[in-house]
Amino acid sequence: MDTRRRPRSLRAHRSLRVYGTVIAAAGLLVSACSTGGSTSSASPAGSVALRALPEATPSALAPYYGQRPNWRECGVAGFECATLKAPLDYAEPAEGDIRLAVARKKATGPGKRLGSLLVNPGGPGGSAVDYLQAYAGIGYPATVRARYDMVAVDPRGVARSEPVECLDGRRMDAYTQTDTTPDDARETGELVDALKGFAESCGKRSAKLLRHVSTVEAARDMDLVRAALGDEKLTYVGASYGTFLGATYAGLYPERVGRLVLDGAMDPSLPARRMNQDQTAGFETAFRSFAKDCVGASGCPLGGAGTSPEQVGKNLKAFFRKLDSTPIDAGDADGRKLGEALATTGVIAAMYDEGAWPQLREALAAAMRDKDGAGLLALSDSYYERDADGRYANLMSANAAVNCLDLPAAFASPEEVEKGIPAFEKASPVFGEGLAWASLNCAYWPVGPTGEPRRIEAKGSAPIVVVGTTRDPATPYRWAQALATQLASGTLLTYDGDGHTAYGRGSECIDTAINRYLVEGVPPKDGKRC
């Protein structure tokens, strides 16, 4: 999660079901606080509810629940690390184990220790351990860090927990430059080949693991971690996709829910196509806010003062079309040029955080006026977690692996995409076509889905705080409304503002409400608005 009023370089969590994304951003925002009633967003009536697991621990899992972490130094001052085991397949524990990387920073005091607070930054595919060490363990409010051991576990298949592996850096470079707005049959074939190649590589390099990286399995792993830490109940802050992980835990183990904060919430009852389409609309909302901000500042390359957001969008689309036919130089050591695909990714990356809007404005100006694509390429690289040496973190691989296991594919064929494009373009004239084609990625996945859209009710759990931001680009506000309504003990906390997620982003109102809940156990009043 990124924070405002405290500028810093920090990877921000993402929740894209199409692209897996993480960018570095910082900025400033001051928000006001008020209280109001909540409204709900109905979930699909046909979705079934996630069923809770039996409260008794199966005997086959007893050795896993009996583990205790062997903490050791791990290269970051003040933090300790450990490795725990989980069954690769919970249905067949004897088939082998998977290793989970865990890190913690012990409570600083003063005050009585309240237990462990697990954090997850989202993704799927974001490293919770990196997030803990780079931010949560040192940047969460002091009142929270004083009372809790701050803990993170990389979910199975992610970063240090036996990562899913797919393409190497060179092939990832080619993959991220694939044209996702094909103009003819040849370009459509190239896109399909790229998606198939990515999927086949994942299937070859991570064949055994690929069937067992679902969110349900990751949530069960969190319960093993909870037990290993000696906590009777789970206290947890999950952001973006981390809300889906946390809500899934609550649905499976309602009686073990302690204090759960789900910030930038997802709606688990939605099928993949609806989810991607909603998210496309979220990016359009964010872009319109950016457009108004851009034309109000000097040097906006997309229009002058008074230019409508619609015209700004048309101007950006025209620029993308130019890049589609004639990429521009980006000063890249590996020879990459800025084409439509990477430029679009760079723009989308900045939609997550209004603090990145000035950077985007400057990058667009350099690209459009000076034919210098370095700024947009840098945004795109941070989005994909590509370093200066051309190496990629496993975010993109894990993102696809989890998403394609959790839900049936949004589209099964190029023909289905073509029929669906009008709905996506209605959701976003700027990004709709590209995000519709990108939604084809799971159609070619080497293993079938094990999940389905499900309501999560978690009947019998303690109060769960669901946080939604009204103009969140990646997790639309109505998702938070829907999840808070589904959860039997859900309470909705609303931030009226821009950007992805709310906690730790500069709203004293939001932070005070969540801090009080974590430290005192008092949830905010349902419907509270900040």
Coordinates of C-alpha atoms in Angstrom, one line a residue:
M1 CA 0.0 0.0 0.0
D2 CA 1.3 3.4 -0.7
T3 CA 1.2 6.3 1.7
R4 CA 0.7 10.0 1.3
R5 CA 2.2 12.8 3.4
R6 CA 5.3 10.6 3.6
P7 CA 6.8 10.7 0.1
R8 CA 8.9 7.6 -0.5
S9 CA 9.7 5.0 -3.1
L10 CA 7.4 2.0 -2.4
R11 CA 5.8 -0.7 -4.5
A12 CA 2.1 -0.3 -4.4
H13 CA -0.2 -3.3 -4.4
R14 CA -2.3 -4.3 -7.3
S15 CA -5.3 -6.5 -7.9
L16 CA -5.4 -6.9 -11.7
R17 CA -7.0 -10.1 -12.9
V18 CA -5.7 -9.4 -16.4
Y19 CA -2.3 -7.9 -15.7
G20 CA -0.3 -8.4 -12.5
T21 CA 1.1 -5.1 -11.5
V22 CA 3.2 -3.3 -9.0
I23 CA 4.6 0.2 -9.3
A24 CA 6.6 2.6 -7.2
A25 CA 4.9 5.9 -6.4
A26 CA 4.6 8.6 -3.8
G27 CA 2.5 11.6 -3.3
L28 CA 0.4 13.9 -1.1
L29 CA -3.2 14.0 -0.3
V30 CA -5.3 15.5 2.5
S31 CA -8.8 14.2 2.9
A32 CA -11.8 15.2 5.0
C33 CA -13.9 12.9 7.1
S34 CA -17.6 12.5 7.5
T35 CA -20.1 9.8 8.4
G36 CA -22.9 8.5 6.3
G37 CA -25.0 5.4 5.5
S38 CA -23.8 2.7 3.2
T39 CA -25.4 1.4 0.0
S40 CA -25.0 -2.1 -1.4
S41 CA -24.2 -3.6 -4.7
A42 CA -26.0 -6.8 -5.5
S43 CA -23.8 -9.8 -6.4
P44 CA -24.8 -12.3 -9.1
A45 CA -27.8 -14.3 -7.7
G46 CA -26.5 -17.5 -9.1
S47 CA -23.2 -17.6 -7.2
V48 CA -22.9 -20.1 -4.4
A49 CA -21.5 -19.4 -0.9
L50 CA -18.1 -20.6 0.1
R51 CA -18.4 -23.3 2.7
A52 CA -16.6 -23.3 6.0
L53 CA -14.1 -26.1 6.7
P54 CA -14.7 -28.3 9.8
E55 CA -13.4 -26.7 13.0
A56 CA -11.5 -29.9 14.0
T57 CA -8.1 -30.3 12.4
P58 CA -7.8 -33.4 10.3
S59 CA -5.2 -35.9 11.7
A60 CA -3.3 -35.9 8.5
L61 CA -2.6 -32.1 8.9
A62 CA -1.7 -32.4 12.6
P63 CA 2.1 -32.4 11.9
Y64 CA 1.8 -29.1 9.9
Y65 CA -0.3 -27.5 12.7
G66 CA 2.3 -28.6 15.2
Q67 CA 5.2 -26.6 13.6
R68 CA 7.0 -23.8 15.3
P69 CA 9.1 -21.3 13.3
N70 CA 12.9 -21.4 13.7
W71 CA 13.6 -17.7 13.5
R72 CA 16.9 -16.5 12.0
E73 CA 18.5 -13.3 10.8
C74 CA 17.6 -12.6 7.1
G75 CA 19.7 -9.7 6.0
V76 CA 17.3 -6.8 6.9
A77 CA 17.9 -5.2 10.2
G78 CA 15.2 -5.7 12.8
F79 CA 13.5 -8.6 10.8
E80 CA 13.6 -12.3 11.3
C81 CA 12.8 -15.0 8.8
A82 CA 11.6 -18.7 9.0
T83 CA 10.4 -21.4 6.7
L84 CA 7.3 -23.5 7.3
K85 CA 5.9 -26.5 5.5
A86 CA 2.4 -26.9 4.0
P87 CA 1.1 -29.8 2.0
L88 CA 1.3 -29.3 -1.7
D89 CA -2.2 -30.9 -2.0
Y90 CA -4.5 -30.5 1.0
A91 CA -6.6 -33.4 -0.3
E92 CA -3.5 -35.7 -0.4
P93 CA -1.0 -34.4 2.2
A94 CA 1.3 -37.4 1.8
E95 CA 2.0 -36.3 -1.8
G96 CA 4.7 -33.8 -0.7
D97 CA 5.3 -30.4 0.9
I98 CA 5.7 -26.9 -0.2
R99 CA 7.9 -24.4 1.7
L100 CA 6.5 -21.1 2.8
A101 CA 8.7 -18.1 3.5
V102 CA 7.7 -16.2 6.6
A103 CA 9.1 -12.9 8.1
R104 CA 8.4 -10.9 11.1
K105 CA 9.3 -7.8 13.1
K106 CA 8.6 -8.1 16.8
A107 CA 6.3 -5.7 18.6
T108 CA 8.2 -2.6 19.7
G109 CA 6.1 -1.7 22.7
P110 CA 5.1 0.0 24.9
G111 CA 1.9 -1.7 25.8
K112 CA 0.7 -5.3 26.0
R113 CA 1.5 -7.4 23.0
L114 CA -1.7 -8.2 21.1
G115 CA -0.3 -11.1 19.0
S116 CA 0.7 -11.2 15.3
L117 CA -0.6 -9.0 12.5
L118 CA -0.3 -10.6 9.1
V119 CA -0.2 -8.3 6.1
N120 CA -0.6 -9.0 2.4
P121 CA -0.1 -6.3 -0.4
G122 CA -2.1 -8.0 -3.1
G123 CA -1.4 -9.1 -6.6
P124 CA -2.0 -12.0 -6.8
G125 CA 1.8 -12.4 -6.9
G126 CA 3.0 -9.6 -4.8
S127 CA 5.6 -10.5 -2.2
A128 CA 4.2 -10.0 1.3
V129 CA 7.7 -10.4 2.8
D130 CA 9.1 -7.6 0.6
Y131 CA 6.1 -5.5 1.5
L132 CA 6.7 -6.1 5.2
Q133 CA 10.4 -5.3 5.1
A134 CA 10.0 -2.3 2.8
Y135 CA 7.0 -0.7 4.4
A136 CA 4.6 -2.4 6.8
G137 CA 7.2 -3.4 9.4
I138 CA 8.6 0.2 9.6
G139 CA 5.8 2.4 8.1
Y140 CA 2.6 1.2 9.7
P141 CA 1.4 3.5 12.5
A142 CA 3.6 3.3 15.5
T143 CA 0.6 2.5 17.7
V144 CA 0.0 -0.7 15.7
R145 CA 3.6 -1.8 15.5
A146 CA 4.0 -1.3 19.2
R147 CA 1.3 -3.9 20.0
Y148 CA 1.7 -6.4 17.3
D149 CA 4.4 -8.6 15.8
M150 CA 4.3 -7.6 12.2
V151 CA 4.3 -10.8 10.1
A152 CA 4.2 -11.7 6.4
V153 CA 4.1 -14.9 4.4
D154 CA 4.7 -15.1 0.7
P155 CA 1.8 -17.1 -0.7
R156 CA 2.6 -20.4 -2.3
G157 CA 4.0 -19.8 -5.8
V158 CA 5.1 -16.3 -5.0
A159 CA 8.7 -14.9 -4.5
R160 CA 10.4 -16.9 -1.8
S161 CA 7.6 -19.5 -1.4
E162 CA 8.6 -21.8 -4.3
P163 CA 7.8 -19.3 -7.1
V164 CA 6.0 -20.2 -10.2
E165 CA 8.4 -19.9 -13.2
C166 CA 7.4 -19.2 -16.8
L167 CA 9.4 -17.0 -19.3
D168 CA 13.0 -15.8 -18.9
G169 CA 13.8 -12.1 -19.1
R170 CA 14.3 -12.0 -22.9
R171 CA 11.1 -13.8 -23.6
M172 CA 9.2 -11.6 -21.1
D173 CA 10.4 -8.6 -22.9
A174 CA 8.9 -9.9 -26.1
Y175 CA 5.7 -10.9 -24.3
T176 CA 5.1 -7.5 -22.7
Q177 CA 5.4 -5.8 -26.1
T178 CA 2.8 -8.0 -27.7
D179 CA 0.1 -5.9 -29.4
T180 CA -3.2 -6.3 -27.5
T181 CA -5.2 -4.3 -30.0
P182 CA -4.8 -6.5 -33.1
D183 CA -5.8 -4.9 -36.4
D184 CA -6.1 -8.0 -38.5
A185 CA -6.0 -11.8 -38.5
R186 CA -2.2 -11.9 -38.6
E187 CA -1.9 -9.7 -35.5
T188 CA -4.7 -11.7 -33.7
G189 CA -2.7 -14.9 -34.4
E190 CA 0.5 -13.3 -33.0
L191 CA -1.4 -12.4 -29.8
V192 CA -2.8 -15.9 -29.5
D193 CA 0.6 -17.4 -30.1
A194 CA 2.1 -15.1 -27.4
L195 CA -0.6 -16.1 -24.8
K196 CA -0.2 -19.8 -25.7
G197 CA 3.6 -19.5 -25.4
F198 CA 3.4 -18.0 -22.0
A199 CA 1.0 -20.6 -20.8
E200 CA 3.0 -23.5 -22.2
S201 CA 6.2 -22.2 -20.6
C202 CA 4.5 -22.0 -17.2
G203 CA 3.2 -25.6 -17.7
K204 CA 6.7 -26.9 -18.5
R205 CA 8.6 -25.1 -15.8
S206 CA 6.1 -25.3 -13.0
A207 CA 4.1 -28.4 -13.9
K208 CA 3.5 -29.8 -10.4
L209 CA 3.1 -26.5 -8.6
L210 CA 0.7 -25.0 -11.2
R211 CA -2.3 -27.1 -9.9
H212 CA -1.9 -26.0 -6.3
V213 CA -1.6 -22.2 -6.1
S214 CA -5.2 -21.3 -5.7
T215 CA -6.4 -18.6 -3.2
V216 CA -8.2 -21.3 -1.2
E217 CA -4.9 -23.2 -0.7
A218 CA -3.1 -19.9 0.1
A219 CA -5.8 -19.2 2.7
R220 CA -5.4 -22.6 4.3
D221 CA -1.6 -21.9 4.4
M222 CA -2.3 -18.8 6.4
D223 CA -4.1 -20.9 9.0
L224 CA -1.0 -23.0 9.3
V225 CA 1.0 -19.9 9.8
R226 CA -1.5 -18.6 12.4
A227 CA -1.1 -21.8 14.4
A228 CA 2.7 -21.8 14.1
L229 CA 2.8 -18.3 15.5
G230 CA 0.7 -19.4 18.5
D231 CA -2.3 -17.2 17.8
E232 CA -5.8 -18.5 18.5
K233 CA -7.3 -16.1 15.9
L234 CA -6.0 -14.4 12.8
T235 CA -5.4 -10.6 12.8
Y236 CA -4.8 -9.5 9.2
V237 CA -4.6 -6.5 6.9
G238 CA -5.0 -7.3 3.2
A239 CA -5.0 -4.9 0.4
S240 CA -6.4 -5.3 -3.1
Y241 CA -6.2 -9.0 -4.0
G242 CA -5.2 -9.5 -0.4
T243 CA -8.8 -8.7 0.5
F244 CA -9.9 -11.8 -1.6
L245 CA -7.3 -13.8 0.3
G246 CA -8.5 -12.5 3.6
A247 CA -12.2 -12.9 2.9
T248 CA -11.5 -16.5 1.7
Y249 CA -9.8 -17.2 5.0
A250 CA -12.8 -15.8 6.8
G251 CA -15.1 -18.0 4.8
L252 CA -13.1 -21.1 5.5
Y253 CA -12.4 -20.4 9.2
P254 CA -15.1 -17.9 10.5
E255 CA -14.5 -19.0 14.1
R256 CA -10.8 -18.1 13.8
V257 CA -11.3 -14.6 12.6
G258 CA -9.8 -12.0 14.9
R259 CA -9.5 -8.4 13.5
L260 CA -9.6 -8.4 9.7
V261 CA -9.2 -5.3 7.5
L262 CA -9.9 -5.7 3.8
D263 CA -8.8 -2.6 2.0
G264 CA -9.5 -2.0 -1.7
A265 CA -12.0 -4.9 -1.6
M266 CA -12.7 -7.4 -4.3
D267 CA -16.1 -9.0 -4.9
P268 CA -15.6 -12.8 -4.9
S269 CA -19.0 -13.5 -6.4
L270 CA -18.1 -12.1 -9.8
P271 CA -17.1 -14.3 -12.8
A272 CA -13.9 -13.3 -14.6
R273 CA -15.4 -11.5 -17.5
R274 CA -17.5 -9.3 -15.3
M275 CA -14.6 -8.7 -13.0
N276 CA -12.4 -7.6 -15.9
Q277 CA -15.1 -5.4 -17.4
D278 CA -15.7 -3.7 -14.0
Q279 CA -12.0 -3.1 -13.6
T280 CA -11.9 -1.6 -17.1
A281 CA -14.5 0.9 -16.1
G282 CA -12.5 1.6 -12.9
F283 CA -9.5 2.6 -15.0
E284 CA -11.7 4.8 -17.1
T285 CA -12.9 6.6 -14.0
A286 CA -9.3 7.1 -12.9
F287 CA -8.3 8.3 -16.3
R288 CA -11.1 10.9 -16.4
S289 CA -9.8 12.2 -13.1
F290 CA -6.3 12.3 -14.4
A291 CA -7.5 14.1 -17.6
K292 CA -9.1 16.9 -15.6
D293 CA -6.0 17.2 -13.5
C294 CA -3.7 17.2 -16.6
V295 CA -5.5 19.9 -18.6
G296 CA -5.5 22.1 -15.5
A297 CA -1.7 22.0 -15.3
S298 CA 0.7 23.7 -17.5
G299 CA 2.4 21.6 -20.2
C300 CA -0.3 18.9 -20.5
P301 CA 0.3 17.2 -23.9
L302 CA -3.3 15.9 -24.1
G303 CA -5.1 19.2 -24.2
G304 CA -5.3 22.7 -22.8
A305 CA -7.5 24.2 -20.1
G306 CA -11.1 23.3 -20.6
T307 CA -10.5 20.2 -22.8
S308 CA -13.1 17.6 -22.0
P309 CA -12.0 14.2 -20.6
E310 CA -13.6 12.6 -23.7
Q311 CA -11.3 14.7 -26.0
V312 CA -8.3 14.0 -23.8
G313 CA -9.1 10.3 -24.2
K314 CA -9.3 10.6 -28.0
N315 CA -6.0 12.4 -28.0
L316 CA -4.4 9.7 -26.0
K317 CA -5.9 7.0 -28.3
A318 CA -4.5 8.8 -31.3
F319 CA -1.1 8.8 -29.7
F320 CA -1.3 5.1 -29.1
R321 CA -2.3 4.5 -32.7
K322 CA 0.8 6.3 -33.9
L323 CA 3.0 4.1 -31.6
D324 CA 1.3 1.0 -32.9
S325 CA 2.6 1.7 -36.4
T326 CA 5.8 3.6 -35.4
P327 CA 7.4 2.9 -32.0
I328 CA 9.7 5.6 -30.6
D329 CA 13.2 5.4 -29.0
A330 CA 13.2 4.9 -25.2
G331 CA 17.0 4.9 -24.6
D332 CA 16.8 1.3 -23.5
A333 CA 20.1 -0.6 -23.1
D334 CA 18.4 -3.7 -24.5
G335 CA 17.1 -2.0 -27.6
R336 CA 13.4 -1.9 -26.7
K337 CA 11.4 0.9 -28.2
L338 CA 8.2 2.3 -26.9
G339 CA 5.2 0.9 -28.8
E340 CA 1.5 0.9 -28.1
A341 CA 1.6 -2.0 -25.6
L342 CA 4.3 -0.6 -23.3
A343 CA 2.9 2.9 -23.5
T344 CA -0.5 1.7 -22.5
T345 CA 1.0 -0.2 -19.6
G346 CA 2.8 2.9 -18.5
V347 CA -0.3 5.0 -18.5
I348 CA -2.3 2.3 -16.6
A349 CA 0.4 2.0 -14.0
A350 CA 0.0 5.7 -13.1
M351 CA -3.7 5.3 -12.7
Y352 CA -3.2 3.6 -9.4
D353 CA -2.0 6.6 -7.5
E354 CA -2.8 10.3 -8.2
G355 CA 0.7 11.0 -6.8
A356 CA 2.1 9.6 -10.0
W357 CA 0.0 11.9 -12.3
P358 CA 2.7 14.6 -12.6
Q359 CA 5.2 11.9 -13.5
L360 CA 2.8 10.6 -16.1
R361 CA 2.2 14.0 -17.5
E362 CA 5.9 14.6 -17.9
A363 CA 6.4 11.2 -19.5
L364 CA 3.6 11.8 -22.0
A365 CA 4.9 15.2 -22.9
A366 CA 8.4 13.8 -23.5
A367 CA 7.0 11.0 -25.7
M368 CA 4.4 13.0 -27.6
R369 CA 6.5 16.2 -28.2
D370 CA 10.1 15.0 -28.1
K371 CA 9.7 11.4 -29.2
D372 CA 11.4 10.3 -26.0
G373 CA 9.7 7.2 -24.6
A374 CA 12.0 6.7 -21.6
G375 CA 9.5 8.0 -19.0
L376 CA 6.7 5.8 -20.1
L377 CA 9.0 2.8 -20.4
A378 CA 10.1 3.3 -16.8
L379 CA 6.5 3.3 -15.6
S380 CA 5.8 0.1 -17.6
D381 CA 8.9 -1.6 -16.2
S382 CA 8.0 -0.8 -12.6
Y383 CA 4.5 -2.1 -13.4
Y384 CA 6.0 -5.4 -14.5
E385 CA 8.7 -5.5 -11.9
R386 CA 11.5 -5.5 -14.5
D387 CA 14.9 -4.5 -13.2
A388 CA 17.7 -2.6 -15.0
D389 CA 19.4 -5.9 -15.9
G390 CA 16.3 -7.2 -17.7
R391 CA 15.2 -9.6 -15.0
Y392 CA 11.6 -9.9 -13.9
A393 CA 10.2 -10.8 -10.5
N394 CA 7.8 -13.7 -10.7
L395 CA 4.8 -11.4 -10.2
M396 CA 3.4 -11.8 -13.7
S397 CA 3.8 -15.6 -13.6
A398 CA 2.2 -16.0 -10.2
N399 CA -0.6 -13.6 -11.1
A400 CA -1.7 -15.6 -14.1
A401 CA -1.2 -18.9 -12.3
V402 CA -3.5 -17.9 -9.4
N403 CA -6.1 -16.1 -11.5
C404 CA -6.4 -18.9 -14.0
L405 CA -6.9 -21.5 -11.2
D406 CA -9.4 -19.4 -9.2
L407 CA -11.9 -18.7 -12.0
P408 CA -12.9 -20.1 -15.4
A409 CA -11.5 -18.0 -18.2
A410 CA -13.2 -14.7 -19.1
F411 CA -13.1 -15.6 -22.8
A412 CA -12.6 -19.0 -24.5
S413 CA -11.6 -17.8 -28.0
P414 CA -10.7 -14.7 -30.1
E415 CA -14.2 -14.8 -31.5
E416 CA -15.7 -14.4 -28.0
V417 CA -13.3 -11.5 -27.4
E418 CA -14.5 -9.7 -30.6
K419 CA -18.1 -10.1 -29.5
G420 CA -17.2 -8.7 -26.0
I421 CA -15.2 -5.7 -27.2
P422 CA -18.1 -3.3 -27.5
A423 CA -19.0 -3.8 -23.8
F424 CA -15.4 -3.3 -22.8
E425 CA -15.2 -0.2 -24.9
K426 CA -18.4 1.1 -23.4
A427 CA -16.7 0.7 -20.0
S428 CA -13.6 2.5 -21.2
P429 CA -13.2 4.1 -24.7
V430 CA -9.5 4.5 -23.9
F431 CA -8.5 1.0 -22.5
G432 CA -11.4 -1.2 -23.3
E433 CA -10.2 -2.9 -26.5
G434 CA -6.8 -3.8 -25.1
L435 CA -8.2 -5.0 -21.7
A436 CA -10.7 -7.2 -23.5
W437 CA -8.0 -8.9 -25.6
A438 CA -5.8 -9.3 -22.5
S439 CA -8.7 -11.1 -20.8
L440 CA -8.1 -14.0 -23.2
N441 CA -5.0 -15.1 -21.2
C442 CA -6.5 -17.9 -19.2
A443 CA -8.1 -19.6 -22.3
Y444 CA -4.9 -21.4 -23.1
W445 CA -3.8 -22.2 -19.5
P446 CA -2.4 -25.7 -19.2
V447 CA -4.5 -26.7 -16.1
G448 CA -8.2 -26.2 -15.6
P449 CA -9.7 -23.9 -13.0
T450 CA -10.5 -25.3 -9.5
G451 CA -12.5 -22.3 -8.3
E452 CA -15.7 -20.6 -9.2
P453 CA -17.4 -17.3 -8.3
R454 CA -18.6 -17.6 -4.7
R455 CA -20.2 -15.4 -2.2
I456 CA -18.4 -15.2 1.1
E457 CA -20.6 -14.9 4.1
A458 CA -18.3 -16.1 7.0
K459 CA -21.3 -16.6 9.3
G460 CA -20.2 -16.5 13.0
S461 CA -17.1 -14.5 12.5
A462 CA -16.0 -11.4 14.5
P463 CA -16.6 -8.0 12.8
I464 CA -14.7 -7.6 9.5
V465 CA -13.9 -4.1 8.2
V466 CA -14.2 -3.7 4.5
V467 CA -12.6 -0.5 3.0
G468 CA -13.6 1.0 -0.4
T469 CA -12.3 4.0 -2.2
T470 CA -14.9 5.8 -4.4
R471 CA -12.6 6.3 -7.4
D472 CA -10.4 3.3 -7.0
P473 CA -9.2 2.2 -10.5
A474 CA -8.4 -1.4 -9.8
T475 CA -11.0 -2.5 -7.3
P476 CA -14.2 -0.5 -8.0
Y477 CA -16.0 0.9 -5.0
R478 CA -19.1 -1.2 -5.7
W479 CA -16.9 -4.3 -5.0
A480 CA -16.4 -3.1 -1.5
Q481 CA -20.1 -2.5 -1.1
A482 CA -20.8 -6.0 -2.4
L483 CA -18.3 -7.7 -0.1
A484 CA -19.4 -5.8 3.0
T485 CA -23.0 -6.9 2.2
Q486 CA -22.1 -10.5 1.7
L487 CA -20.1 -10.9 4.9
A488 CA -22.4 -11.6 7.8
S489 CA -20.3 -9.4 10.1
G490 CA -19.0 -6.9 7.4
T491 CA -18.8 -3.2 8.1
L492 CA -18.1 -0.8 5.3
L493 CA -15.7 2.1 5.6
T494 CA -15.6 4.5 2.7
Y495 CA -12.8 6.8 1.5
D496 CA -14.2 9.4 -0.9
G497 CA -11.2 10.0 -3.1
D498 CA -8.8 8.8 -5.9
G499 CA -6.2 6.1 -6.0
H500 CA -6.0 2.4 -5.0
T501 CA -6.8 1.5 -1.4
A502 CA -7.1 3.9 1.5
Y503 CA -5.2 2.9 4.7
G504 CA -1.9 4.7 5.2
R505 CA -2.5 7.1 2.3
G506 CA -2.9 10.3 4.3
S507 CA -6.5 10.3 5.4
E508 CA -6.4 10.8 9.2
C509 CA -10.1 9.8 9.3
I510 CA -9.4 6.4 7.7
D511 CA -6.2 5.7 9.6
T512 CA -7.8 6.6 13.0
A513 CA -10.7 4.3 12.4
I514 CA -8.6 1.3 11.3
N515 CA -6.0 1.9 14.0
R516 CA -8.7 1.9 16.7
Y517 CA -10.1 -1.3 15.3
L518 CA -6.7 -3.1 15.3
V519 CA -5.6 -1.9 18.7
E520 CA -8.9 -1.6 20.6
G521 CA -11.1 -4.1 18.7
V522 CA -13.7 -1.4 18.0
P523 CA -14.8 -1.4 14.3
P524 CA -16.0 1.8 12.7
K525 CA -19.7 2.3 12.3
D526 CA -21.0 0.6 9.2
G527 CA -21.3 3.3 6.5
K528 CA -18.7 5.6 7.9
R529 CA -17.3 7.9 5.2
C530 CA -14.0 9.8 5.1

